[in-house]
Amino acid sequence: MPDDSRHSSAASAEAAGSALPLAGLRVLDLTLARAGPTCVRHLADWGAEIIRVEPPGASDALGGARDGFDFTNLHRNKRGIVLDLKHPDGHAAFLKLAETADIVVENMRMQVKHRLKIDYDTLSARNPRLIYASISGFGQTGPYSTRGGVDQIAQGMGGLMTITGEKGRGPMRVGIPINDLTAGNLLALAIMMALYEREKTGRGRYVSTSLLEAQVFMLDFQATRFLQKGEVAGQAGNDHPVNTPMGVFPSADKPINIAASSPKLWEVFCRVAGREDWLTKPEWKTVEGRTKDRSAVNAAIAEVTRQQPSEYWILKLEEAGIPCGPINDIREVFEDPQVQHLGMVWQIPHETLGQAGVVRTPINIQGHTPGIRRGVPGLGEHSDEILAEAGLGAEEIAKLRANKVIGG
């Protein structure tokens, strides 16, 4: 007998998706790697209809396979089509899809979309309401515009590796692909702005960002230290660049983070630590003085904090209103009661894995409950139905398949 429960569950999920804020929007997803898919994941999780367009024989660079941990985390809630954009018939089919799309997202090298004739000018001529969104390594114009870029290259070029890690240890990358993720987040924000504008003008817009722009933006106050005072920040390890004490301190069992640099928090911290005498030291009365004498301040605090276990200090400091917290490994993150309360894990159905854990959207909108409506699409899994929806007849679709323009 057919598994009616599975079909009922899928129908229920689709119905729930129809009530989400982005329901009714159609997105053509031409992205690969991580930055572009990060953007599209926001749209997918909040109800947009995503059509992932892949070339014949596609494989993703992440995770090693379509059932790898990266691919499953990035490509849930989508349908998939295989389409050869280099073939005239494949190009024509894509143009037909673009005529009814609201958004196209891509993160090819700048010149590739023009070579394939799927750039904004080409598509918007057929669909003036289209919002076309791009991520590149270094920008759509300028001397580096034709270069390919990856996250770590942008970390280096954008200054992050010179302010990460301990002094004297040499450049250090951040442990997550921060520019891929930030660029994807920013592009999703740009799409929302363009959608809002379209409500007023009736016309779409070309929006873009890059890994380098994302990284320079993320330098934040470290950048303005230079722009306003000429200060070139260096590596500060686990310490805050300019505030003391704020960093990692030992306890009897494991290190903890403590942030007590403001005048009020410093005074409270000294009393909780049982070291009111620190308040009388002239050189430690200001945050500037404590930062100048940071090694001595940190050493003095460490002598106190290592006498009790981490839970003792976290309880005492929290009661006193001092920000603090444990330093968790990844397993401990997902065992944390607050993380579990927040429901940061979704389970997605997967053809070969059965169920796969992925990280849920971090966005919360009162009255809406996003979730998994679809698992990860197989390569070209929905090619025929997507083209049929675009108006192609059965014979046309069969011809495209025979000519290997589509797959799945």
Coordinates of C-alpha atoms in Angstrom, one line a residue:
M1 CA 0.0 0.0 0.0
P2 CA 1.2 3.6 -0.6
D3 CA 2.6 5.5 2.3
D4 CA -0.3 8.0 2.6
S5 CA 1.2 9.4 5.8
R6 CA 4.3 10.6 4.0
H7 CA 2.2 12.4 1.3
S8 CA -0.1 13.8 4.0
S9 CA 3.0 15.2 5.9
A10 CA 4.4 16.8 2.7
A11 CA 1.0 18.4 1.9
S12 CA 0.8 19.7 5.5
A13 CA 4.2 21.2 5.3
E14 CA 3.4 22.8 1.9
A15 CA 0.2 24.3 3.4
A16 CA 2.2 25.7 6.3
G17 CA 4.7 27.2 3.9
S18 CA 1.9 29.0 2.1
A19 CA 1.2 31.2 5.2
L20 CA 4.9 32.3 5.6
P21 CA 5.9 35.9 4.8
L22 CA 7.7 35.1 1.5
A23 CA 5.0 32.7 0.2
G24 CA 4.2 33.5 -3.4
L25 CA 7.7 34.6 -4.4
R26 CA 9.5 32.5 -7.0
V27 CA 13.3 32.4 -6.9
L28 CA 15.7 31.0 -9.5
D29 CA 18.7 29.7 -7.5
L30 CA 21.9 29.6 -9.6
T31 CA 24.2 29.6 -6.6
L32 CA 27.0 27.3 -5.6
A33 CA 29.5 26.9 -2.7
R34 CA 28.3 28.8 0.4
A35 CA 27.8 32.5 0.1
G36 CA 24.9 32.4 -2.4
P37 CA 23.2 29.4 -0.9
T38 CA 23.3 31.2 2.5
C39 CA 21.2 34.0 1.0
V40 CA 18.8 31.6 -0.7
R41 CA 18.4 29.6 2.5
H42 CA 16.8 32.6 4.2
L43 CA 14.3 32.9 1.3
A44 CA 13.5 29.2 1.3
D45 CA 13.0 28.9 5.1
W46 CA 10.5 31.8 5.0
G47 CA 8.3 30.4 2.3
A48 CA 9.6 31.4 -1.1
E49 CA 9.4 28.9 -3.8
I50 CA 13.0 28.0 -4.7
I51 CA 13.9 26.4 -8.1
R52 CA 17.6 25.3 -7.9
V53 CA 19.1 25.4 -11.4
E54 CA 22.1 23.2 -11.9
P55 CA 24.1 22.2 -15.0
P56 CA 24.2 18.6 -16.2
G57 CA 26.5 16.4 -14.1
A58 CA 26.6 19.0 -11.4
S59 CA 28.4 18.4 -8.1
D60 CA 28.8 20.8 -5.3
A61 CA 32.2 21.6 -3.9
L62 CA 31.0 21.5 -0.3
G63 CA 30.6 18.3 1.8
G64 CA 31.9 16.1 -1.0
A65 CA 28.5 14.9 -2.1
R66 CA 24.8 15.9 -2.2
D67 CA 24.3 14.0 1.0
G68 CA 27.2 15.8 2.7
F69 CA 26.6 17.9 5.8
D70 CA 27.1 21.2 3.9
F71 CA 24.7 20.4 1.0
T72 CA 21.9 19.2 3.3
N73 CA 22.2 22.3 5.5
L74 CA 22.2 24.8 2.6
H75 CA 19.7 23.4 0.2
R76 CA 16.6 22.4 2.1
N77 CA 13.1 23.6 1.1
K78 CA 13.9 23.6 -2.7
R79 CA 12.9 22.0 -5.9
G80 CA 15.6 21.2 -8.5
I81 CA 16.1 21.3 -12.2
V82 CA 19.1 20.3 -14.4
L83 CA 19.4 22.7 -17.3
D84 CA 22.3 23.3 -19.7
L85 CA 22.5 27.0 -20.0
K86 CA 25.2 26.8 -22.7
H87 CA 22.8 25.0 -25.1
P88 CA 20.5 27.3 -27.0
D89 CA 17.4 25.4 -26.0
G90 CA 18.5 25.3 -22.4
H91 CA 19.1 29.1 -22.5
A92 CA 15.7 29.6 -24.0
A93 CA 14.1 27.4 -21.3
F94 CA 15.8 29.5 -18.6
L95 CA 14.6 32.7 -20.1
K96 CA 11.1 31.3 -20.0
L97 CA 11.5 30.5 -16.3
A98 CA 12.9 34.0 -15.7
E99 CA 9.8 35.6 -17.2
T100 CA 7.7 34.4 -14.2
A101 CA 10.4 34.7 -11.5
D102 CA 10.5 37.3 -8.8
I103 CA 14.2 36.9 -7.9
V104 CA 17.3 35.4 -9.4
V105 CA 20.3 34.8 -7.1
E106 CA 23.8 33.9 -8.4
N107 CA 27.4 34.0 -7.2
M108 CA 29.3 33.2 -10.4
R109 CA 32.4 35.1 -11.4
M110 CA 31.3 38.5 -12.7
Q111 CA 32.0 37.7 -16.3
V112 CA 30.3 34.3 -16.4
K113 CA 26.7 35.5 -16.3
H114 CA 27.4 37.9 -19.2
R115 CA 29.0 35.1 -21.2
L116 CA 26.0 32.9 -20.6
K117 CA 23.6 35.8 -21.4
I118 CA 21.7 35.5 -18.2
D119 CA 22.8 38.8 -16.7
Y120 CA 20.4 41.4 -15.2
D121 CA 20.1 43.5 -18.4
T122 CA 19.2 40.5 -20.5
L123 CA 16.6 39.1 -18.0
S124 CA 15.1 42.4 -16.9
A125 CA 14.3 43.2 -20.5
R126 CA 11.9 40.3 -20.5
N127 CA 10.8 40.7 -16.9
P128 CA 11.0 44.3 -15.6
R129 CA 9.8 43.2 -12.1
L130 CA 12.8 40.9 -11.6
I131 CA 15.1 41.4 -8.7
Y132 CA 18.6 40.1 -9.7
A133 CA 21.0 39.5 -6.8
S134 CA 24.7 38.7 -7.1
I135 CA 27.6 37.9 -4.8
S136 CA 31.2 38.0 -6.1
G137 CA 34.6 37.8 -4.5
F138 CA 35.5 41.4 -4.9
G139 CA 32.7 43.4 -6.5
Q140 CA 31.1 43.6 -9.9
T141 CA 33.4 46.4 -11.1
G142 CA 37.0 47.5 -10.5
P143 CA 40.4 46.0 -10.9
Y144 CA 39.6 42.7 -9.1
S145 CA 36.1 42.2 -10.5
T146 CA 37.0 39.2 -12.7
R147 CA 38.9 37.4 -10.0
G148 CA 37.4 34.4 -8.2
G149 CA 37.3 34.7 -4.4
V150 CA 36.8 32.4 -1.5
D151 CA 36.2 33.2 2.2
Q152 CA 39.8 32.8 3.5
I153 CA 41.1 35.0 0.7
A154 CA 38.7 37.8 1.7
Q155 CA 39.7 37.3 5.4
G156 CA 43.3 37.9 4.4
M157 CA 42.7 40.8 2.1
G158 CA 40.1 42.4 4.4
G159 CA 42.4 42.6 7.4
L160 CA 40.7 40.0 9.6
M161 CA 43.6 37.6 9.8
T162 CA 45.9 40.3 11.2
I163 CA 43.6 40.9 14.2
T164 CA 42.6 37.3 14.9
G165 CA 44.7 35.1 17.1
E166 CA 47.4 35.7 19.6
K167 CA 50.1 38.4 19.2
G168 CA 53.2 37.1 17.6
R169 CA 51.7 33.9 16.2
G170 CA 51.2 35.2 12.7
P171 CA 48.0 35.6 10.7
M172 CA 45.0 33.4 11.8
R173 CA 41.8 32.7 10.0
V174 CA 38.4 32.7 11.8
G175 CA 37.0 29.2 12.5
I176 CA 33.9 29.8 10.4
P177 CA 33.4 31.1 6.8
I178 CA 32.5 34.5 8.1
N179 CA 32.5 36.3 4.8
D180 CA 30.5 33.7 2.9
L181 CA 27.9 33.8 5.7
T182 CA 27.9 37.6 6.1
A183 CA 27.7 38.3 2.3
G184 CA 24.8 35.8 2.1
N185 CA 23.0 37.5 4.9
L186 CA 23.6 41.0 3.5
L187 CA 22.4 40.0 0.0
A188 CA 19.1 38.6 1.5
L189 CA 18.7 42.0 3.2
A190 CA 19.3 43.8 -0.1
I191 CA 16.6 41.6 -1.7
M192 CA 14.1 42.5 1.0
M193 CA 14.8 46.2 0.3
A194 CA 14.4 45.8 -3.4
L195 CA 11.1 43.9 -2.9
Y196 CA 9.8 46.7 -0.7
E197 CA 10.8 49.3 -3.4
R198 CA 9.1 47.2 -6.1
E199 CA 5.8 47.5 -4.2
K200 CA 6.0 51.2 -4.8
T201 CA 7.6 51.3 -8.3
G202 CA 6.5 48.1 -9.9
R203 CA 10.0 47.5 -11.1
G204 CA 12.8 45.2 -10.0
R205 CA 16.4 46.1 -9.2
Y206 CA 19.9 44.8 -9.5
V207 CA 21.5 44.2 -6.0
S208 CA 24.9 42.9 -5.1
T209 CA 27.6 42.5 -2.5
S210 CA 30.9 40.7 -2.3
L211 CA 33.0 38.8 0.1
L212 CA 35.5 41.7 0.3
E213 CA 32.8 44.3 1.0
A214 CA 31.3 42.1 3.7
Q215 CA 34.7 41.7 5.3
V216 CA 35.5 45.4 5.3
F217 CA 32.0 46.1 6.7
M218 CA 32.6 43.5 9.5
L219 CA 35.8 45.2 10.6
D220 CA 33.4 47.6 12.3
F221 CA 35.1 49.5 15.1
Q222 CA 38.5 48.1 14.2
A223 CA 38.1 49.9 10.9
T224 CA 37.0 53.2 12.5
R225 CA 39.9 53.1 14.9
F226 CA 42.1 53.5 11.9
L227 CA 39.8 55.8 9.9
Q228 CA 39.4 58.3 12.8
K229 CA 42.6 57.9 14.8
G230 CA 45.1 56.1 12.5
E231 CA 45.3 53.1 14.8
V232 CA 46.2 49.9 13.1
A233 CA 44.8 47.1 15.3
G234 CA 46.8 44.0 15.9
Q235 CA 46.2 40.6 17.4
A236 CA 44.8 40.5 20.9
G237 CA 44.1 36.8 21.3
N238 CA 41.1 36.2 23.6
D239 CA 41.2 39.7 25.0
H240 CA 39.0 42.5 23.8
P241 CA 41.1 44.9 21.8
V242 CA 40.5 47.9 24.0
N243 CA 38.4 46.9 27.1
T244 CA 39.8 45.2 30.2
P245 CA 39.0 42.8 31.8
M246 CA 37.1 41.1 28.9
G247 CA 38.3 37.7 27.9
V248 CA 39.1 34.1 28.8
F249 CA 40.0 33.2 32.4
P250 CA 40.8 29.8 34.0
S251 CA 38.6 28.1 36.5
A252 CA 39.3 24.9 38.5
D253 CA 37.8 22.8 35.6
K254 CA 37.6 24.7 32.3
P255 CA 38.1 28.2 31.0
I256 CA 35.2 30.8 31.1
N257 CA 34.5 34.1 29.4
I258 CA 34.1 37.2 31.7
A259 CA 33.2 40.7 30.6
A260 CA 33.6 43.3 33.4
S261 CA 35.3 46.3 31.9
S262 CA 32.9 49.1 32.5
P263 CA 33.4 51.2 35.7
K264 CA 30.3 49.7 37.4
L265 CA 31.0 46.1 36.4
W266 CA 34.7 46.4 37.4
E267 CA 33.6 47.5 40.9
V268 CA 31.1 44.7 41.2
F269 CA 33.5 42.1 39.9
C270 CA 36.2 43.1 42.4
R271 CA 33.7 42.6 45.3
V272 CA 32.5 39.2 43.9
A273 CA 36.1 38.1 43.6
G274 CA 36.8 39.2 47.2
R275 CA 39.5 41.7 46.0
E276 CA 38.3 45.1 46.9
D277 CA 41.9 46.1 47.1
W278 CA 42.1 46.2 43.3
L279 CA 39.7 49.2 43.4
T280 CA 42.4 51.2 45.2
K281 CA 45.1 50.6 42.7
P282 CA 45.5 54.0 40.8
E283 CA 46.7 52.3 37.6
W284 CA 43.5 50.1 37.4
K285 CA 40.9 52.8 38.1
T286 CA 40.1 53.4 34.4
V287 CA 39.6 51.0 31.5
E288 CA 42.5 52.7 29.7
G289 CA 44.7 52.1 32.7
R290 CA 43.6 48.4 33.1
T291 CA 44.2 47.8 29.3
K292 CA 47.6 49.4 29.5
D293 CA 48.4 47.0 32.4
R294 CA 46.4 44.1 31.0
S295 CA 48.9 41.3 31.6
A296 CA 49.0 42.1 35.3
V297 CA 45.2 42.5 35.6
N298 CA 44.6 39.2 33.8
A299 CA 47.2 37.4 35.9
A300 CA 45.6 38.7 39.1
I301 CA 42.1 37.7 38.1
A302 CA 43.4 34.2 37.0
E303 CA 44.8 33.6 40.4
V304 CA 41.4 34.0 41.9
T305 CA 39.2 32.4 39.3
R306 CA 41.2 29.2 39.1
Q307 CA 40.4 28.4 42.7
Q308 CA 36.7 27.5 41.9
P309 CA 35.0 25.5 39.1
S310 CA 33.4 27.2 36.2
E311 CA 29.8 26.7 37.4
Y312 CA 30.6 28.4 40.7
W313 CA 31.9 31.5 38.9
I314 CA 29.1 31.6 36.3
L315 CA 26.5 31.4 39.1
K316 CA 28.1 34.1 41.2
L317 CA 28.9 36.5 38.3
E318 CA 25.4 36.1 36.8
E319 CA 23.8 36.8 40.2
A320 CA 25.9 40.0 40.3
G321 CA 24.9 41.0 36.8
I322 CA 28.3 40.5 35.2
P323 CA 28.2 39.0 31.7
C324 CA 30.0 35.6 31.7
G325 CA 29.6 32.2 30.2
P326 CA 31.2 28.8 29.5
I327 CA 33.4 28.0 26.5
N328 CA 31.6 25.1 24.8
D329 CA 32.7 22.7 22.2
I330 CA 30.2 21.9 19.4
R331 CA 28.7 19.0 21.3
E332 CA 28.2 21.1 24.4
V333 CA 26.5 23.8 22.3
F334 CA 23.7 21.4 21.2
E335 CA 23.5 20.0 24.8
D336 CA 23.0 23.5 26.2
P337 CA 19.5 23.9 27.7
Q338 CA 19.0 27.3 26.2
V339 CA 20.0 26.1 22.7
Q340 CA 17.6 23.2 23.1
H341 CA 14.9 25.6 24.3
L342 CA 15.4 27.7 21.2
G343 CA 15.0 24.7 19.0
M344 CA 18.1 25.3 16.9
V345 CA 18.0 21.9 15.1
W346 CA 15.6 20.9 12.4
Q347 CA 15.4 17.3 11.0
I348 CA 15.0 17.1 7.2
P349 CA 13.9 14.0 5.3
H350 CA 16.7 12.7 3.0
E351 CA 16.5 10.0 0.3
T352 CA 19.7 8.2 1.4
L353 CA 20.2 9.4 5.0
G354 CA 16.6 9.1 6.1
Q355 CA 16.8 12.0 8.5
A356 CA 19.5 14.7 8.7
G357 CA 20.0 17.3 11.3
V358 CA 20.5 20.9 10.1
V359 CA 20.6 24.3 11.8
R360 CA 17.3 26.2 11.8
T361 CA 16.9 29.8 10.8
P362 CA 17.9 32.2 13.5
I363 CA 15.1 34.6 12.6
N364 CA 12.0 34.7 14.7
I365 CA 8.8 36.4 13.5
Q366 CA 5.9 36.4 15.9
G367 CA 2.9 34.5 14.5
H368 CA 5.0 32.5 12.0
T369 CA 6.6 29.1 12.4
P370 CA 9.0 28.3 9.6
G371 CA 10.2 24.7 9.1
I372 CA 11.1 22.0 6.7
R373 CA 8.7 21.8 3.8
R374 CA 11.0 19.9 1.5
G375 CA 14.2 18.0 1.9
V376 CA 17.3 18.4 -0.4
P377 CA 16.3 18.0 -4.1
G378 CA 17.9 15.2 -6.1
L379 CA 19.9 16.3 -9.1
G380 CA 17.2 17.4 -11.6
E381 CA 14.5 15.8 -9.5
H382 CA 11.8 18.3 -10.6
S383 CA 13.0 19.2 -14.1
D384 CA 9.8 18.0 -15.9
E385 CA 7.3 19.5 -13.6
I386 CA 9.1 22.9 -13.4
L387 CA 9.3 23.2 -17.2
A388 CA 5.6 22.1 -17.5
E389 CA 4.7 24.9 -15.1
A390 CA 6.6 27.3 -17.4
G391 CA 4.4 26.3 -20.3
L392 CA 6.5 23.8 -22.1
G393 CA 4.6 20.8 -23.6
A394 CA 5.4 17.2 -23.1
E395 CA 7.0 16.9 -26.6
E396 CA 9.2 19.9 -26.0
I397 CA 10.4 18.5 -22.6
A398 CA 11.0 15.1 -24.2
K399 CA 13.2 16.8 -26.9
L400 CA 15.2 18.7 -24.3
R401 CA 15.8 15.4 -22.4
A402 CA 16.8 13.6 -25.5
N403 CA 19.3 16.3 -26.4
K404 CA 20.6 16.2 -22.8
V405 CA 19.7 19.8 -22.2
I406 CA 17.8 18.7 -19.0
G407 CA 18.4 15.9 -16.6
G408 CA 17.0 14.2 -13.6

